[in-house]
Coordinates of C-alpha atoms and ligand atoms in Angstrom, one line a residue:
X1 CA 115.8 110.0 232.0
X2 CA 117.1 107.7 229.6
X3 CA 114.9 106.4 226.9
X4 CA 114.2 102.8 225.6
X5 CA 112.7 101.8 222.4
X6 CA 110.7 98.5 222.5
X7 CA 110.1 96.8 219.3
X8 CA 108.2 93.8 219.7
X9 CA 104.6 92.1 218.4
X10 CA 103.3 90.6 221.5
X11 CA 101.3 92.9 223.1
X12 CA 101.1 91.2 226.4
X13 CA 104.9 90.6 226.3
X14 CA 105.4 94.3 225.3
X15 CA 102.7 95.8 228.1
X16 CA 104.7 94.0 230.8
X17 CA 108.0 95.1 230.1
X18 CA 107.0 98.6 229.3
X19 CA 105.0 98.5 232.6
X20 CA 107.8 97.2 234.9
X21 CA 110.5 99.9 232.7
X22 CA 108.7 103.0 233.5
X23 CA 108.1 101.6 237.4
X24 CA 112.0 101.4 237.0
X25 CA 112.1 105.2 235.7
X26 CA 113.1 104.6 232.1
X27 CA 111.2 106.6 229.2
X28 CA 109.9 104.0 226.8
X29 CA 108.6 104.0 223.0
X30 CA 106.4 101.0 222.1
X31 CA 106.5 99.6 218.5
X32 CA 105.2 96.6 216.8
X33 CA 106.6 96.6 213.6
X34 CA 110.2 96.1 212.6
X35 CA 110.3 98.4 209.6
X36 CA 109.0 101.2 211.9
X37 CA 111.1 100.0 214.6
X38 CA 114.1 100.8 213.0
X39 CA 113.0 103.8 211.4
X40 CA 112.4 104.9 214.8
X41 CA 115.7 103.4 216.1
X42 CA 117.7 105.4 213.6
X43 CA 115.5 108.4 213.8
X44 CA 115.6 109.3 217.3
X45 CA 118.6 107.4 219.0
X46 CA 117.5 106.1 222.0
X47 CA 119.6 105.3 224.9
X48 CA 119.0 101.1 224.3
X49 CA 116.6 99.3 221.9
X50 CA 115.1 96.4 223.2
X51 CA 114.7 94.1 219.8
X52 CA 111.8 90.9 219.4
X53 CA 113.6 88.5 217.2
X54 CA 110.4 87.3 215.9
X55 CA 108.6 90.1 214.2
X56 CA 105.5 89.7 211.6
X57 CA 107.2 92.4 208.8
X58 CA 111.1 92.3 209.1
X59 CA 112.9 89.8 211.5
X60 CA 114.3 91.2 214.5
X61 CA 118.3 90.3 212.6
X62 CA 117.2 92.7 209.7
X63 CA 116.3 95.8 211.8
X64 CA 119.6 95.1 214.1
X65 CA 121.0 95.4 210.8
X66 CA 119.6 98.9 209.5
X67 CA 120.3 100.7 213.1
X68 CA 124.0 99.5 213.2
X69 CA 124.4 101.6 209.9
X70 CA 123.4 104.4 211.3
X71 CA 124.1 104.0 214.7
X72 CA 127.4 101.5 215.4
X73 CA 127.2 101.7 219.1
X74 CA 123.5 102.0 220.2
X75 CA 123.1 99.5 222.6
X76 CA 120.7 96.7 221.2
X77 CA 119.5 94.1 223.6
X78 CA 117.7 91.3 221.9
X79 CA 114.7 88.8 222.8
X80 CA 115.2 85.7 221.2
X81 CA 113.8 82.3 222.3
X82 CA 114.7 80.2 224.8
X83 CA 115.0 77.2 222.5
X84 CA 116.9 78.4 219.6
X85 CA 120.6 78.7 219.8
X86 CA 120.0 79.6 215.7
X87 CA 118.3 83.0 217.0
X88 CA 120.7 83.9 219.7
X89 CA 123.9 83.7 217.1
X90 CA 122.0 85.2 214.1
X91 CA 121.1 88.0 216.6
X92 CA 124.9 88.3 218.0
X93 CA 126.1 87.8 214.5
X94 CA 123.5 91.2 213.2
X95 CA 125.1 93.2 216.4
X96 CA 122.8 92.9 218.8
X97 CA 125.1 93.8 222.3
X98 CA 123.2 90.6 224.3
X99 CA 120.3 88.5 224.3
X100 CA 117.3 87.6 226.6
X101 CA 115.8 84.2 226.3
X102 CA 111.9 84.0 226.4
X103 CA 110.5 83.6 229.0
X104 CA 112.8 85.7 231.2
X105 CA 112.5 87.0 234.8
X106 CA 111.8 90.6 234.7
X107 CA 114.9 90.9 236.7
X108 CA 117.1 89.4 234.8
X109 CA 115.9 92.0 231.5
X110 CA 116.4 94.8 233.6
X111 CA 120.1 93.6 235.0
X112 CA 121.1 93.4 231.3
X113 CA 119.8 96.1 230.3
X114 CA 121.4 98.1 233.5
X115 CA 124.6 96.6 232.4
X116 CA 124.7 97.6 228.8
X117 CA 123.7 100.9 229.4
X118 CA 126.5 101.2 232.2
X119 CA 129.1 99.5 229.3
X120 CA 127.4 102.4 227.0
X121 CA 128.0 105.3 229.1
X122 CA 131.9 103.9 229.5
X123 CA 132.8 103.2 226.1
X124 CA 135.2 106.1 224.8
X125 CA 133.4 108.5 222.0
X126 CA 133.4 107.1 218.2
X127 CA 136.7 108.4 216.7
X128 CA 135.1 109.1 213.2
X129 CA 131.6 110.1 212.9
X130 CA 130.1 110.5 209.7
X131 CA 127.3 111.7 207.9
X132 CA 126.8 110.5 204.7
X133 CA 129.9 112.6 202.6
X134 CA 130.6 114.6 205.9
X135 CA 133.5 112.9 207.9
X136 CA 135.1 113.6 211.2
X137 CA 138.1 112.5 212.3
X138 CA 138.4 113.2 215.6
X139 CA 142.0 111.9 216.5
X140 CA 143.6 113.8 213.4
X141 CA 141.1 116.7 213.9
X142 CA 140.3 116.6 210.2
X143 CA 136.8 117.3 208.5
X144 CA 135.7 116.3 205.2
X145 CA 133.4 116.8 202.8
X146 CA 133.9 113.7 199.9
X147 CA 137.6 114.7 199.4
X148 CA 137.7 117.9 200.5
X149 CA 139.0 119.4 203.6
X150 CA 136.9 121.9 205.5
X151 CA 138.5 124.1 207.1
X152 CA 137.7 124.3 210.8
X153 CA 138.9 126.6 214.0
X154 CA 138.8 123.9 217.2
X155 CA 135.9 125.1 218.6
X156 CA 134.0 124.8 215.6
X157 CA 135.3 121.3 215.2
X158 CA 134.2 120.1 218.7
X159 CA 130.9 121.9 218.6
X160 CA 130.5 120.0 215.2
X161 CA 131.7 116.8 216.9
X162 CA 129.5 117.2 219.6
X163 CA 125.8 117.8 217.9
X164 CA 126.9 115.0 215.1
X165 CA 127.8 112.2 217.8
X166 CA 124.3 113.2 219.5
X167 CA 122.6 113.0 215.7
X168 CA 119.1 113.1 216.1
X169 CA 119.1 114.8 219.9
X170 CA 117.6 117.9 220.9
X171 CA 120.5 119.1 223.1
X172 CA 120.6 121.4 225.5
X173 CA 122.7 125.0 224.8
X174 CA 124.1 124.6 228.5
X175 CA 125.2 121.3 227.4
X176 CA 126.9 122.5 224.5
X177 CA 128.6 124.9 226.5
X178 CA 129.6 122.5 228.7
X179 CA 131.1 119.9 226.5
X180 CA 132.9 122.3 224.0
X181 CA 134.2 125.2 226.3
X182 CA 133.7 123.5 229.2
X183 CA 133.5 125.0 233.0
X184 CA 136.2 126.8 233.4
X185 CA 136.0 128.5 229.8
X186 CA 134.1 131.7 229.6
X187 CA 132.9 132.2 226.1
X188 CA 131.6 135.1 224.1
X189 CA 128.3 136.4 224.9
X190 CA 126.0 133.7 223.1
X191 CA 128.8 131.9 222.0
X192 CA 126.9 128.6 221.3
X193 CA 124.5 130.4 218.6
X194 CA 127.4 132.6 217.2
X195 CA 129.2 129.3 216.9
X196 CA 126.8 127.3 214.8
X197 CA 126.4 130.1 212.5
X198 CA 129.9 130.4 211.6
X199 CA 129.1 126.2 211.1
X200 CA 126.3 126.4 208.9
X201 CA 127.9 129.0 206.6
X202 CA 131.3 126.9 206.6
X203 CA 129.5 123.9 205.6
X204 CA 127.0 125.5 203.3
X205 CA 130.2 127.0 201.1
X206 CA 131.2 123.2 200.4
X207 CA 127.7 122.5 199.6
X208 CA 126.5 120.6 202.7
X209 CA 122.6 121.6 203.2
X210 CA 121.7 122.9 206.7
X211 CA 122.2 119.7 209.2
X212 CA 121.9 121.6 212.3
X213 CA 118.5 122.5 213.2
X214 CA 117.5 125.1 216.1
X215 CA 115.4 123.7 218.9
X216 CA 113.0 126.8 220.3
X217 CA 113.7 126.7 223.9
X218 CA 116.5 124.0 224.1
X219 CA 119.0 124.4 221.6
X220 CA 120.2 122.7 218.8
X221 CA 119.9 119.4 216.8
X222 CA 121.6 117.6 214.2
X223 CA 119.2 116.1 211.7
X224 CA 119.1 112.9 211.6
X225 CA 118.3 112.5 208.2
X226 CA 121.7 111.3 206.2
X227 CA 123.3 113.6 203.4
X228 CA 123.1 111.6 200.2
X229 CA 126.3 111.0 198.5
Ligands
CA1 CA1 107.5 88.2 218.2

């Protein structure tokens, strides 16, 4: 099910969309505030955030802002109004993806947000994901800590790859499996939890604190709390 964070002040506004989402099957997260918003946004990485331009704390350009720090290419649909072509650029300008004019057809919301989360699911994987210090480059298969090189085997590289470009996830140790050794692979016995051990204590020797919690039941998830430089 894919999840949907709604940050907006208008509680009527905000009860109708969420109302017509979860008719539509989508998982959605109400907020009010901007400031909690985005704490949310960057916390928990939802599939799309669904931004108010207008918010009472922090305007709606402001928390586009703080997610796209964290988060370069979480979809972020804004609703601006219908009146003000000053909202809709400052809102494309902050990286918002698109923009919904109030009042909007509750068609025409779910279309775009439909289409964005189509574009989403096409767009090729980040090529360098980072976390604070901690740097990935996935083309030249090179990890980083600051200016040191960690030394990595491939699967430990793309079982790092994989929990840090789904920072913040709970993900699934079949899906783990999947993505790193893939279907026609057949790992070690527990090959997943052997895996991120040899992770932790790699990254641990070049100082990097424990960023890859264990999920009872599920599996694993990268915090999403940032290493300070
Ligand atoms: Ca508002």
């Amino acid at each position: 099910m894919e999840s949907l964070l709604l940050i907006e002040d208008e509680r009527r506004v905000a009860a109708f969309i969420r109302q017509g989402l979860e008719e539509e099957g989508y998982l959605v997260e109400w907020i009010e505030r901007g400031q909690e918003g985005a704490d949310s946004a960057i916390r928990n990485a939802p599939d799309l955030v669904l931004l108010d331009l207008r918010l009472p704390d922090i305007d709606g350009v402001e928390v586009c802002r703080r997610i796209r720090k964290t988060h370069p290419s979480l979809p972020i649909l804004m609703l601006t109004a219908l009146d003000s072509v000053e909202d809709r650029v400052a809102g494309l300008d902050a990286g918002a993806d698109d923009y919904v004019a109030k009042p909007f057809a509750f068609a025409e919301l779910l279309a775009r947000i439909r289409s964005l989360l189509r574009r989403a699911s096409l767009e090729p994987p980040m090529r360098t994901l980072t976390d604070g210090a901690l740097q990935l480059e996935r083309d030249a298969r090179v990890c980083r800590i600051g200016e040191q090189a960690v030394d990595l085997t491939p699967t430990e590289f793309d079982l790092l790859a994989y929990l840090l470009s789904r920072r913040g996830q709970a993900v699934h140790r079949d899906d783990i499996l999947d993505a790193v050794w893939g279907r026609n692979e057949t790992p070690i016995p527990n090959a997943v939890d052997v895996y991120v051990g040899y992770l932790r204590r790699k990254l641990a020797a070049v100082g990097v604190p424990n960023r890859i919690e264990s999920v009872r039941g599920i599996g694993y998830r990268y915090s999403p709390e940032q290493i300070q430089p």
